[in-house]
Short mmCIF file of C-alpha atoms in Angstrom, two decimals:
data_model
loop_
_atom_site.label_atom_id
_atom_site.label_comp_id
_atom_site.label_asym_id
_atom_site.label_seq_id
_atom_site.Cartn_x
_atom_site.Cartn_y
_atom_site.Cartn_z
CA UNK A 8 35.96 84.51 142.47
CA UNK A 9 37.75 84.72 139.14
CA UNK A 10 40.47 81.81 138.48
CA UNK A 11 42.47 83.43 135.85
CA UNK A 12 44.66 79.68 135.46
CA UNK A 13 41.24 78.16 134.44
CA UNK A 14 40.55 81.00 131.63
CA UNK A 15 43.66 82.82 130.25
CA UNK A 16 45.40 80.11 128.69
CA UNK A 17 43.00 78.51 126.38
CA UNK A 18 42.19 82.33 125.87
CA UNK A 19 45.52 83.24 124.69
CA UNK A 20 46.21 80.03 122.77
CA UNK A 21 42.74 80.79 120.86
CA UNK A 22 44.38 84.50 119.79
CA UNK A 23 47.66 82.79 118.96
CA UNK A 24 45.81 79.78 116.96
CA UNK A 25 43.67 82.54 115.26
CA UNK A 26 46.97 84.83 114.05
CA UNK A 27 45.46 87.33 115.95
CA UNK A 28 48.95 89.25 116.51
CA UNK A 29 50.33 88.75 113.16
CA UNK A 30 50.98 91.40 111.28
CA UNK A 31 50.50 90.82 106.93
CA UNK A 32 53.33 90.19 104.76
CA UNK A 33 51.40 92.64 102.42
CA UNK A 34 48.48 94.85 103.13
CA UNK A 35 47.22 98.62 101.87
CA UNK A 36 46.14 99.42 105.56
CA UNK A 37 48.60 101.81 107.19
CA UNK A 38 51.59 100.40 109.09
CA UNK A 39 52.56 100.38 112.44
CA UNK A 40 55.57 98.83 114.14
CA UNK A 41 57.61 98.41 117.80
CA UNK A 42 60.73 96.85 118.01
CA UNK A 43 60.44 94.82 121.42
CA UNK A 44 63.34 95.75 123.43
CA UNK A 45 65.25 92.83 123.81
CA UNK A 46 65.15 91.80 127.11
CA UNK A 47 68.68 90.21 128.74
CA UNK A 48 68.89 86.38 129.15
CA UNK A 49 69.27 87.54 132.82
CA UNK A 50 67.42 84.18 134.24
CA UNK A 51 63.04 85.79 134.35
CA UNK A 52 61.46 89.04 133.80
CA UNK A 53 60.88 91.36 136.55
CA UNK A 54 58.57 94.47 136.81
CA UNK A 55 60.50 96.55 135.21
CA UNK A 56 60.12 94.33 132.02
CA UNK A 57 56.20 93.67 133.01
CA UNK A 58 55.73 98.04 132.73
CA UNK A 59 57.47 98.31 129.90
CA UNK A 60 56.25 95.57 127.72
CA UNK A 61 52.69 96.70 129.06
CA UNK A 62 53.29 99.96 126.96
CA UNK A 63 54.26 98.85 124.11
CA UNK A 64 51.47 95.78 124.32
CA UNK A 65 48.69 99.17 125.22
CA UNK A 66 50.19 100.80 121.77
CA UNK A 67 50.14 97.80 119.55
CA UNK A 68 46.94 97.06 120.59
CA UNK A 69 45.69 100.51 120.15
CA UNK A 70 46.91 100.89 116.32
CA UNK A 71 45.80 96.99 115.73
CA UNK A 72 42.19 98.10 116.92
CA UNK A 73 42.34 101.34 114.82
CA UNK A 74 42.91 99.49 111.46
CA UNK A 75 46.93 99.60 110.92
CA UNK A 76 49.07 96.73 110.18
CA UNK A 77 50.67 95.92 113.36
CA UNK A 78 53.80 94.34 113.75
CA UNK A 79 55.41 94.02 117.51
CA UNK A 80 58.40 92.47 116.82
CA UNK A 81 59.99 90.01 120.03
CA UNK A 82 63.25 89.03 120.28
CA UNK A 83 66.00 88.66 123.14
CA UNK A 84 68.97 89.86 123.51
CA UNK A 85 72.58 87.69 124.35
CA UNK A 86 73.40 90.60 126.56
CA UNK A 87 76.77 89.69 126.73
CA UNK A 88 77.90 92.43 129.73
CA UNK A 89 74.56 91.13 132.26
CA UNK A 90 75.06 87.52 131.00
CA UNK A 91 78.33 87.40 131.70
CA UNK A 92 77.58 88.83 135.47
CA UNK A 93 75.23 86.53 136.24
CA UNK A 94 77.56 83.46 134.83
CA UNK A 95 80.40 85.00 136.98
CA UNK A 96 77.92 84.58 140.03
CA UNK A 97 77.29 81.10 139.17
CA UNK A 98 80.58 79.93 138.60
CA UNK A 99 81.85 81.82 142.00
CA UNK A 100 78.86 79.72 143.50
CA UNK A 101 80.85 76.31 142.45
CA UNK A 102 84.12 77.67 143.27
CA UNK A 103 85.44 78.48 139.82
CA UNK A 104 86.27 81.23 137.69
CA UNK A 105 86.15 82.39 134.15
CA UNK A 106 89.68 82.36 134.22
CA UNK A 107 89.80 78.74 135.47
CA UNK A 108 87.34 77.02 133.12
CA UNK A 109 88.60 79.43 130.66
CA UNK A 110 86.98 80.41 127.11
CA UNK A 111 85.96 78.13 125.14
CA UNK A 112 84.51 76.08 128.50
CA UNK A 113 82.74 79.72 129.17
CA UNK A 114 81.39 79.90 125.99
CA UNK A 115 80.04 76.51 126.53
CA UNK A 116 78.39 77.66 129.72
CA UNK A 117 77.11 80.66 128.34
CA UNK A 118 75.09 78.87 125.62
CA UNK A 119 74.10 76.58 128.17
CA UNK A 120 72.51 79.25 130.22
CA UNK A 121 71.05 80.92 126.91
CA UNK A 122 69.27 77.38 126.41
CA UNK A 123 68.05 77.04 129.89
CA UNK A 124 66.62 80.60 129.96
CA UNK A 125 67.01 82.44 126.95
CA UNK A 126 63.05 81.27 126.23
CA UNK A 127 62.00 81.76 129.77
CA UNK A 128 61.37 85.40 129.98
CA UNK A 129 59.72 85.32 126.16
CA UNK A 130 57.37 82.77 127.94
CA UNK A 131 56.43 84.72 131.41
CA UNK A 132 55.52 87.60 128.61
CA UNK A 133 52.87 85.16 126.82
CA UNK A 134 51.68 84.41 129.78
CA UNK A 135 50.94 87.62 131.08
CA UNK A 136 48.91 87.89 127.50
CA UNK A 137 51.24 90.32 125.65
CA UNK A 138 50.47 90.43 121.89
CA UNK A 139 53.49 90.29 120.13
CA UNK A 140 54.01 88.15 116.42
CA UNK A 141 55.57 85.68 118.37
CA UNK A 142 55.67 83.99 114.79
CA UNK A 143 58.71 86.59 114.03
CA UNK A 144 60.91 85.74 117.08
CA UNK A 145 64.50 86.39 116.68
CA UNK A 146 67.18 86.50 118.98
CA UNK A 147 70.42 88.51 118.62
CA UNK A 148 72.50 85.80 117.88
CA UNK A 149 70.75 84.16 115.68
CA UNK A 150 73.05 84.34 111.94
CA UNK A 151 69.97 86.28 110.54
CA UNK A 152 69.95 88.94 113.12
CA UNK A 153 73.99 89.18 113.07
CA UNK A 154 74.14 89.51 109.27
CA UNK A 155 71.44 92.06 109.31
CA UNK A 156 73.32 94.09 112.06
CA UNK A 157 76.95 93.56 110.17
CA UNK A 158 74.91 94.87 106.56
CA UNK A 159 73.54 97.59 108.48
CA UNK A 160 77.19 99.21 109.72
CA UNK A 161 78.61 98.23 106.75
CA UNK A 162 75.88 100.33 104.77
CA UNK A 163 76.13 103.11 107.25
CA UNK A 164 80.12 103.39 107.18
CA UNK A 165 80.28 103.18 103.42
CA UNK A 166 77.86 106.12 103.30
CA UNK A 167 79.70 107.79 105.56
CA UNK A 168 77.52 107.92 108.31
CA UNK A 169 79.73 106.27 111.13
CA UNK A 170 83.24 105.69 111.27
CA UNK A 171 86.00 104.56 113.21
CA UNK A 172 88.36 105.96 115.21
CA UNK A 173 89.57 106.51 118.99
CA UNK A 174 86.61 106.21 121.38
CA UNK A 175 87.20 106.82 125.17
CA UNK A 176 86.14 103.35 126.79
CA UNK A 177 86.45 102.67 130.33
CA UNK A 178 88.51 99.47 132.24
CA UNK A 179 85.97 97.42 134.42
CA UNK A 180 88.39 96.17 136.88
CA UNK A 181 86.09 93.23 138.30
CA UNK A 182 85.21 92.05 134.72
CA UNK A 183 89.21 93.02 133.30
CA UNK A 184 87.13 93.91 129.96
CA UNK A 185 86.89 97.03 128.35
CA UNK A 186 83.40 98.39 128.46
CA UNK A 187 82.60 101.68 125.91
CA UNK A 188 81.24 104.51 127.31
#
């Protein structure tokens, strides 16, 4: 019967050592891109992630075959709202709160948990042989990202495109935050 732990890793690290999912800085072949979703640093993927990445992977793949350029982008996401939940749970776990440690002790946890597990999920998706440019990782708060996102609103507001005024939100009474609708 087929072993896939005797196989798929030395298959996958051949694609990766042989740039097969990188997509060229320059090329006159058409182009073709996906923006991976950025999953949560929630703690490890789940199906939901698995069926969704599969897409995108089934696309990519597709256009990479037919000749395009093909850039699937990875990243993760600080997901600050689901981060924050599951950090709540752990702290209730050791009999604190937020409140007690307070924020700048938060804050430490927080990137504590992003180091612990911010990789994890990017590395359950390698295994399961998705073909992102893995190469082009970024993560949303990463200074590069956050200046790109700042440029992009400031462009957009100057333009006139967005602007700011009164928003409905809505009070989450468990988190005392408010959360925008």
């Amino acid at each position: 019967s087929y072993n896939p732990t005797e196989w798929e890793r030395d298959i996958y690290n051949l694609w990766e050592s042989n740039n097969a999912f990188k997509a060229e800085e320059k090329s006159d072949k058409p182009a073709f891109c996906i923006i991976m979703p950025p999953p949560n640093v929630t703690s490890q993927a789940h199906i939901g992630h698995g069926m969704d990445m599969t897409y995108q992977d089934i696309l990519t793949r597709y256009k990479r075959m037919k000749g395009f350029n093909t850039l699937w982008q990875p990243g993760t996401d600080h997901a600050a709202l689901a981060t924050e939940a599951k950090l709540v749970e752990k702290l209730k776990n050791e009999g604190k709160t937020k409140e007690q440690i307070g924020r700048k002790e938060f804050d430490k946890v927080a990137w504590e948990w992003y180091n612990f597990y911010g990789d994890r999920i990017m590395q359950q998706f390698r295994r399961l042989g998705f073909s992102a440019d893995w190469s082009r990782y970024r993560f949303t708060m990463d200074e590069n990202s956050t200046n790109a996102v700042l440029t992009a609103f400031i462009n957009l507001y100057n333009k006139g495109l967005i602007y700011r005024g009164k928003r409905q939100t809505n009070w989450c009474v468990k988190c005392k935050s408010v959360i925008s609708d």
